XYZ file of C-alpha atoms in Angstrom:
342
model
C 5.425 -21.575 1.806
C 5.096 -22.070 -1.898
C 7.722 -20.266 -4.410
C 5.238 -19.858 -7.045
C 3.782 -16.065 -7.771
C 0.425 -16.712 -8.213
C 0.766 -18.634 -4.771
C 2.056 -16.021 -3.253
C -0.092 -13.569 -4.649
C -2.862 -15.420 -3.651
C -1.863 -15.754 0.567
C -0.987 -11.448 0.145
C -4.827 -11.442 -0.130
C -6.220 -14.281 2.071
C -9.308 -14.039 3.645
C -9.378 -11.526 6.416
C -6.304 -10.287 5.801
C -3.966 -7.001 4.298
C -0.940 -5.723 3.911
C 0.765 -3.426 6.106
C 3.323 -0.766 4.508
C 6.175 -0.126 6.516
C 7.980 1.187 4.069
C 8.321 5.026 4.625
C 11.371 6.602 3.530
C 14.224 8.298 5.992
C 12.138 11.289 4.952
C 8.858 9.931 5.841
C 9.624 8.600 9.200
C 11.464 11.210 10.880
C 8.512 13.670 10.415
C 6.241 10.954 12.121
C 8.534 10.654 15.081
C 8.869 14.297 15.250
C 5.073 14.705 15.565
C 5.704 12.993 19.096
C 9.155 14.133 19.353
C 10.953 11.247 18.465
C 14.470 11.499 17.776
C 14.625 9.762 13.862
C 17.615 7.168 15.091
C 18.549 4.209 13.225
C 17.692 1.953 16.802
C 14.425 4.172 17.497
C 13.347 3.176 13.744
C 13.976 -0.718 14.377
C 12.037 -0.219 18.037
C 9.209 1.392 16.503
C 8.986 -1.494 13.624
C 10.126 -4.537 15.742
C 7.101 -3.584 18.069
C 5.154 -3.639 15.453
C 5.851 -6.970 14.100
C 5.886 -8.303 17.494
C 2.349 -7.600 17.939
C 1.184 -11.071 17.600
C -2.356 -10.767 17.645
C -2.364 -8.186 14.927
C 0.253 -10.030 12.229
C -0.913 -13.592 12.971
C -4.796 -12.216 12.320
C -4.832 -9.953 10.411
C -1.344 -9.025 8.271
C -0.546 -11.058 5.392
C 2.564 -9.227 4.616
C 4.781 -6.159 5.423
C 6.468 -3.776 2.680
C 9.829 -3.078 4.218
C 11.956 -0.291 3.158
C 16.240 -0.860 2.359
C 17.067 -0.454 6.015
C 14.582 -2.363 7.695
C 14.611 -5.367 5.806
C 18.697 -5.350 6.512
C 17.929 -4.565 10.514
C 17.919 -6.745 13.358
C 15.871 -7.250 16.141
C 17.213 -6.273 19.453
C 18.006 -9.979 20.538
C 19.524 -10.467 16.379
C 16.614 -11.727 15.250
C 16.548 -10.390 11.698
C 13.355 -8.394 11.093
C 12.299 -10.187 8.235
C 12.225 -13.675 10.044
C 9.999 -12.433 12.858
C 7.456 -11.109 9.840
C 7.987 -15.030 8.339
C 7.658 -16.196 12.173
C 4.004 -14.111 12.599
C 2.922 -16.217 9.202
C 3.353 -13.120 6.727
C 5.286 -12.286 4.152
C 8.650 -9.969 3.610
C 8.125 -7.616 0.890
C 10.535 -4.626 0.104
C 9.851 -0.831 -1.889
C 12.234 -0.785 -4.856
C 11.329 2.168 -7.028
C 13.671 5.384 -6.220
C 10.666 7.865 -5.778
C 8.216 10.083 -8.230
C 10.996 12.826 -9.512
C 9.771 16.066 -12.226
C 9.483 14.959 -15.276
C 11.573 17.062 -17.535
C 8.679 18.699 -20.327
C 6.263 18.069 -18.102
C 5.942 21.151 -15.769
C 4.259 19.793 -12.492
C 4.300 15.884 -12.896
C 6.097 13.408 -11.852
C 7.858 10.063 -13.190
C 8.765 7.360 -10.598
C 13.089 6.230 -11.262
C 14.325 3.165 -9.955
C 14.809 0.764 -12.786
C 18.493 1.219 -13.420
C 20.017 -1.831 -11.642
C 16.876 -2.937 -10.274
C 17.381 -6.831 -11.387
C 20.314 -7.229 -9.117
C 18.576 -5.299 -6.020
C 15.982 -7.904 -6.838
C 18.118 -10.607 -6.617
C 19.664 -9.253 -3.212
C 16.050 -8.746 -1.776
C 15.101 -12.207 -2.565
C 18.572 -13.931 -0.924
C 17.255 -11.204 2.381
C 14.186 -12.922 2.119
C 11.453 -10.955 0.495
C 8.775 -12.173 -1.680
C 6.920 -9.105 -2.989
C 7.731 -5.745 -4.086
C 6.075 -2.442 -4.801
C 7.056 0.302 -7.077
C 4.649 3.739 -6.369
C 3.778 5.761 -9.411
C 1.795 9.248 -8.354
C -0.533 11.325 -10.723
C -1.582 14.226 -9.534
C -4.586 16.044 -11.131
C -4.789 19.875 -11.432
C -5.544 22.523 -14.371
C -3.933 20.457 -17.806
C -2.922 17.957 -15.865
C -2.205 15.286 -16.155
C -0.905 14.388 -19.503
C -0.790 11.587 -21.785
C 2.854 11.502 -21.887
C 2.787 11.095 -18.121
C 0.469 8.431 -17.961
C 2.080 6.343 -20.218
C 5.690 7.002 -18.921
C 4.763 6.381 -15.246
C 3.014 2.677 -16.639
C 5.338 1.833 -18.433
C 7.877 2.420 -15.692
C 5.483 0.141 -13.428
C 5.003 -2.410 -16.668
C 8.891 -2.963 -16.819
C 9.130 -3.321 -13.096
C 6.884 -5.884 -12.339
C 8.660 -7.766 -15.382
C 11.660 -7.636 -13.767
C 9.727 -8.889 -10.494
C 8.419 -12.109 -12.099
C 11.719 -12.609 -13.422
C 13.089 -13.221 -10.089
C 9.758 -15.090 -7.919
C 9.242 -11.835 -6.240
C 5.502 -10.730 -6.562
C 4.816 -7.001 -7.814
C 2.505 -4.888 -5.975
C 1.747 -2.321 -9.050
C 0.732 0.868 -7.309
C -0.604 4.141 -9.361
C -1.821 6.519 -7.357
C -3.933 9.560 -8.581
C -3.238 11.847 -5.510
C -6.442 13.222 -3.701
C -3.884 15.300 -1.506
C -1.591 17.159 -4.493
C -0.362 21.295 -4.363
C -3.967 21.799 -5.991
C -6.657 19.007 -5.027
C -9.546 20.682 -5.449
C -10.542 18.064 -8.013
C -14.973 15.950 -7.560
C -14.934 12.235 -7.081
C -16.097 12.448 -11.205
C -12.707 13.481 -12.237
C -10.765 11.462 -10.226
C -12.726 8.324 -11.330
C -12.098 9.751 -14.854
C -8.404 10.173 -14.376
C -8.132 6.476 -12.346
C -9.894 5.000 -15.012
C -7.592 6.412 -17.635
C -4.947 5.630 -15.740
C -5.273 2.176 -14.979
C -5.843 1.325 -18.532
C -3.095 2.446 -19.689
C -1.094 0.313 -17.051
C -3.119 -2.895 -17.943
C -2.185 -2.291 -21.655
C 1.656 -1.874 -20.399
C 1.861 -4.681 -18.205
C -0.296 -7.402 -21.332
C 2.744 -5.243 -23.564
C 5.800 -6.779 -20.988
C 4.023 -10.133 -20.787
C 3.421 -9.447 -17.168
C 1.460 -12.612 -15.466
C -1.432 -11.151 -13.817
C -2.276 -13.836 -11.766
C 1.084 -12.991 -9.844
C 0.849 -9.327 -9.133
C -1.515 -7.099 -6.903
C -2.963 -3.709 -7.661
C -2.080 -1.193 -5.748
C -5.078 1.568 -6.448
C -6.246 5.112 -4.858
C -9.859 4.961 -3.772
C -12.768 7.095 -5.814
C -12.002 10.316 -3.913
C -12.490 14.261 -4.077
C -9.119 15.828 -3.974
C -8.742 17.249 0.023
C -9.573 20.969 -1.073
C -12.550 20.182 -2.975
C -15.560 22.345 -2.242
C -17.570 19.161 -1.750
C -16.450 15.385 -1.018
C -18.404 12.733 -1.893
C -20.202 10.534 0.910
C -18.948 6.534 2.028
C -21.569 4.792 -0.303
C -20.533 6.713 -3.605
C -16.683 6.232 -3.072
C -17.788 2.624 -2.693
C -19.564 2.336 -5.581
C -17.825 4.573 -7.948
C -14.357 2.917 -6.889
C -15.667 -1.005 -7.509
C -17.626 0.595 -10.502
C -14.309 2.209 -12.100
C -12.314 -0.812 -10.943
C -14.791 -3.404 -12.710
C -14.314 -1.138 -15.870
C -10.555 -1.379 -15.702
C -9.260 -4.199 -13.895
C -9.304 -7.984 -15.381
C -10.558 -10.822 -13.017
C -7.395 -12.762 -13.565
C -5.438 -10.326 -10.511
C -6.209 -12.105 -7.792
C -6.309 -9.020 -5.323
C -6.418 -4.951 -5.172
C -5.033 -3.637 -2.279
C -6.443 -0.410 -1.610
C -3.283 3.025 -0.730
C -5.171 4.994 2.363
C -3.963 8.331 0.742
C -4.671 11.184 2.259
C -8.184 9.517 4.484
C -8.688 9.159 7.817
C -8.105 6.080 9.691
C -12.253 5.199 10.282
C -12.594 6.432 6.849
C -10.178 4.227 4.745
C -11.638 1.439 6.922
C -15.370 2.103 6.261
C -14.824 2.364 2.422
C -13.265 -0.692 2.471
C -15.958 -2.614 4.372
C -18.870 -0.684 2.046
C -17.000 -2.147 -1.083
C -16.720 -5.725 0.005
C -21.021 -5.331 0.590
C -21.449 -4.737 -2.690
C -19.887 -8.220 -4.045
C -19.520 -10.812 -5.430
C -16.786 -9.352 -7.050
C -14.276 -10.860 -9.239
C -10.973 -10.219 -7.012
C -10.264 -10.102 -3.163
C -10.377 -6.037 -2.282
C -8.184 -5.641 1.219
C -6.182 -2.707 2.458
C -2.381 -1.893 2.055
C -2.179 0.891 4.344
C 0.895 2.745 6.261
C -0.089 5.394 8.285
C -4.135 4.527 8.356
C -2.706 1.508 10.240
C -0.227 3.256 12.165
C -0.931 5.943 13.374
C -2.959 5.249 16.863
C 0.120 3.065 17.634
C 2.668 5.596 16.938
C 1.030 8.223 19.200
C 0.313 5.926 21.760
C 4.234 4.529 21.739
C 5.980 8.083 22.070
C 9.592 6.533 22.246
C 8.845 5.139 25.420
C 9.116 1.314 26.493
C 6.670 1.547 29.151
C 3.954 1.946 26.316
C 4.900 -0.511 23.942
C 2.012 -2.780 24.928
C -0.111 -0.004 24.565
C 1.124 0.885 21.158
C 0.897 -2.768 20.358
C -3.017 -2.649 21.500
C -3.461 0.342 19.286
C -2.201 -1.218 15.992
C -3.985 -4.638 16.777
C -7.511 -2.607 17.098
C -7.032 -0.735 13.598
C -5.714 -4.354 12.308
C -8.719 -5.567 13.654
C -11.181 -3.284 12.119
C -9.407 -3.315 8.534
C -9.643 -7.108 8.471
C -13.504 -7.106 9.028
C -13.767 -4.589 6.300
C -11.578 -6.809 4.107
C -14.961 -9.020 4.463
C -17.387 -6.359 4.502
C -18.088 -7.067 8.359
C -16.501 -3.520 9.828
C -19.601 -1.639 11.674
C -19.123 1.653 13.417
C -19.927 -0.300 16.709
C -17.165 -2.496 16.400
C -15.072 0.135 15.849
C -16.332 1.852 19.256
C -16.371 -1.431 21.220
C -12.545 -1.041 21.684
């Protein structure tokens, strides 16, 4: 495969295909596995993943790349077969979550800026020797009463601006992800404000990233959808979060990325996967739109694995439908009979 970012960039969004993000924290994963009463074990974390990326069907078809997290991309597979090499073996990519998480942001009661830069050349460095070619660095901006703030905003971009610098630096591709949370403490935010905040928002991380000389042909946006916040007292429909998010995205986003990679947030499986498909009707548009989702991707398979051996082909059926369905909306050819058909 070629070394050169824009390459790379370019086969994260190939026809057909998206990312999957396996890249939940120690946090993250062991209150997944104890939703089916899964012990959170170092070996029950590799089983759950190596099953995963041994479901051929799904990562030769469908994945273009995996976001790892620290552990995993330093794991082995039960017969020493380094994780990363049986992503590379499917035909996808190795990419690796570098930012330390969203922590308060001292003066600014109730938001959040994302650490993680202090050293992060040399992690880099590491990651690319373990054999990963993208990154991703989450920033999270959550919308309530006065927030959020300028100061935020800019903090949280430039963060991501600096990052994907630092990326670039060292051939690693930066998947630049600011999310404006439709699932904060208050969420009872319309689809209006959120496009208002998102649109804010990811012009102020455009202006960072043309500020640290970032080459945008070499990076992939990492967006939230056009969403009501989960409490609001009405949510807006499949065709208006398809057209306000490729309207606010159009607005925002220049045609030189090659790719946006849409989070799942807080939506259900069918509905991340129907938004996506109603987006990609409404092209041409000037950059691929796919999916970059964790637990919309996930989540069938981990409930129908349990911990137990016996279902791992089951589990592996589960994630290949859902990698099935996101890939025809990554071409705007998902239909709700499809989806049934299974």
């Amino acid at each position: 495969m070629s070394e050169r970012l824009e390459d790379i960039a370019q086969a994260m969004v190939a026809d057909g295909k998206g990312i999957l993000a396996a890249d939940e924290s120690s946090g993250t994963i062991k209150k997944r596995f104890d939703s089916i009463g899964v012990t959170s074990t170092e070996e029950n974390r590799r089983d759950y993943r190596e099953m995963l990326f041994r479901a051929d069907e799904a990562m030769k078809s469908c994945i273009s790349g995996v976001i790892l997290y620290d552990e995993t991309i330093r794991q082995k597979a039960v017969d020493g077969t380094p994780l990363a090499d049986l992503i590379k073996a499917a035909g996808s990519i190795p990419g690796i979550k570098v930012d330390a998480g969203a922590k308060p942001m001292a003066g600014f009661p109730g938001e959040k800026v994302t650490e993680g830069l202090d050293g992060l050349r040399e992690r880099l460095q590491e990651y690319h020797k373990l054999g990963a070619r993208f990154a991703k660095w989450r920033a999270v901006i959550d919308i309530a009463e006065g927030t959020p703030t300028w100061g935020c905003i800019k903090a949280n971009a430039h963060a991501l601006a600096r990052y994907a610098a630092l990326c670039q630096e060292n051939g690693i591709v930066p998947i630049v992800e600011p999310e404006v949370l439709m699932d904060g403490p208050v969420a009872t935010h319309d689809a209006d404000r959120c496009y208002q905040v998102t649109e804010w928002t990811l012009n102020t991380v455009f202006d960072e990233l043309f500020e640290q000389r970032v080459l945008l042909e070499g990076m992939i946006l990492k967006p939230n959808m056009i969403v009501a916040g989960k409490n609001a007292s009405s949510q807006a429909g499949a065709e208006e979060v398809a057209e306000k998010t490729v309207r606010c995205l159009k607005s925002c986003v220049p045609a030189a990325v090659p790719g946006i990679a849409f989070l799942s947030g807080g939506q259900s499986d069918e509905e991340a996967t129907q938004h996506l498909s109603l987006m990609n009707e409404l092209g041409p548009l000037p950059w691929k739109l796919t999916f970059s989702y964790g637990r919309a991707l996930q989540a069938a398979a981990l409930q129908a694995w349990g911990g137990k051996p016996e279902n791992v082909a089951a589990a592996q059926r589960a994630f290949t439908h859902r990698a099935r369905m996101n890939g025809l909306a990554a071409t705007g050819r998902w239909t709700a009979e499809l989806e049934k058909a299974a």
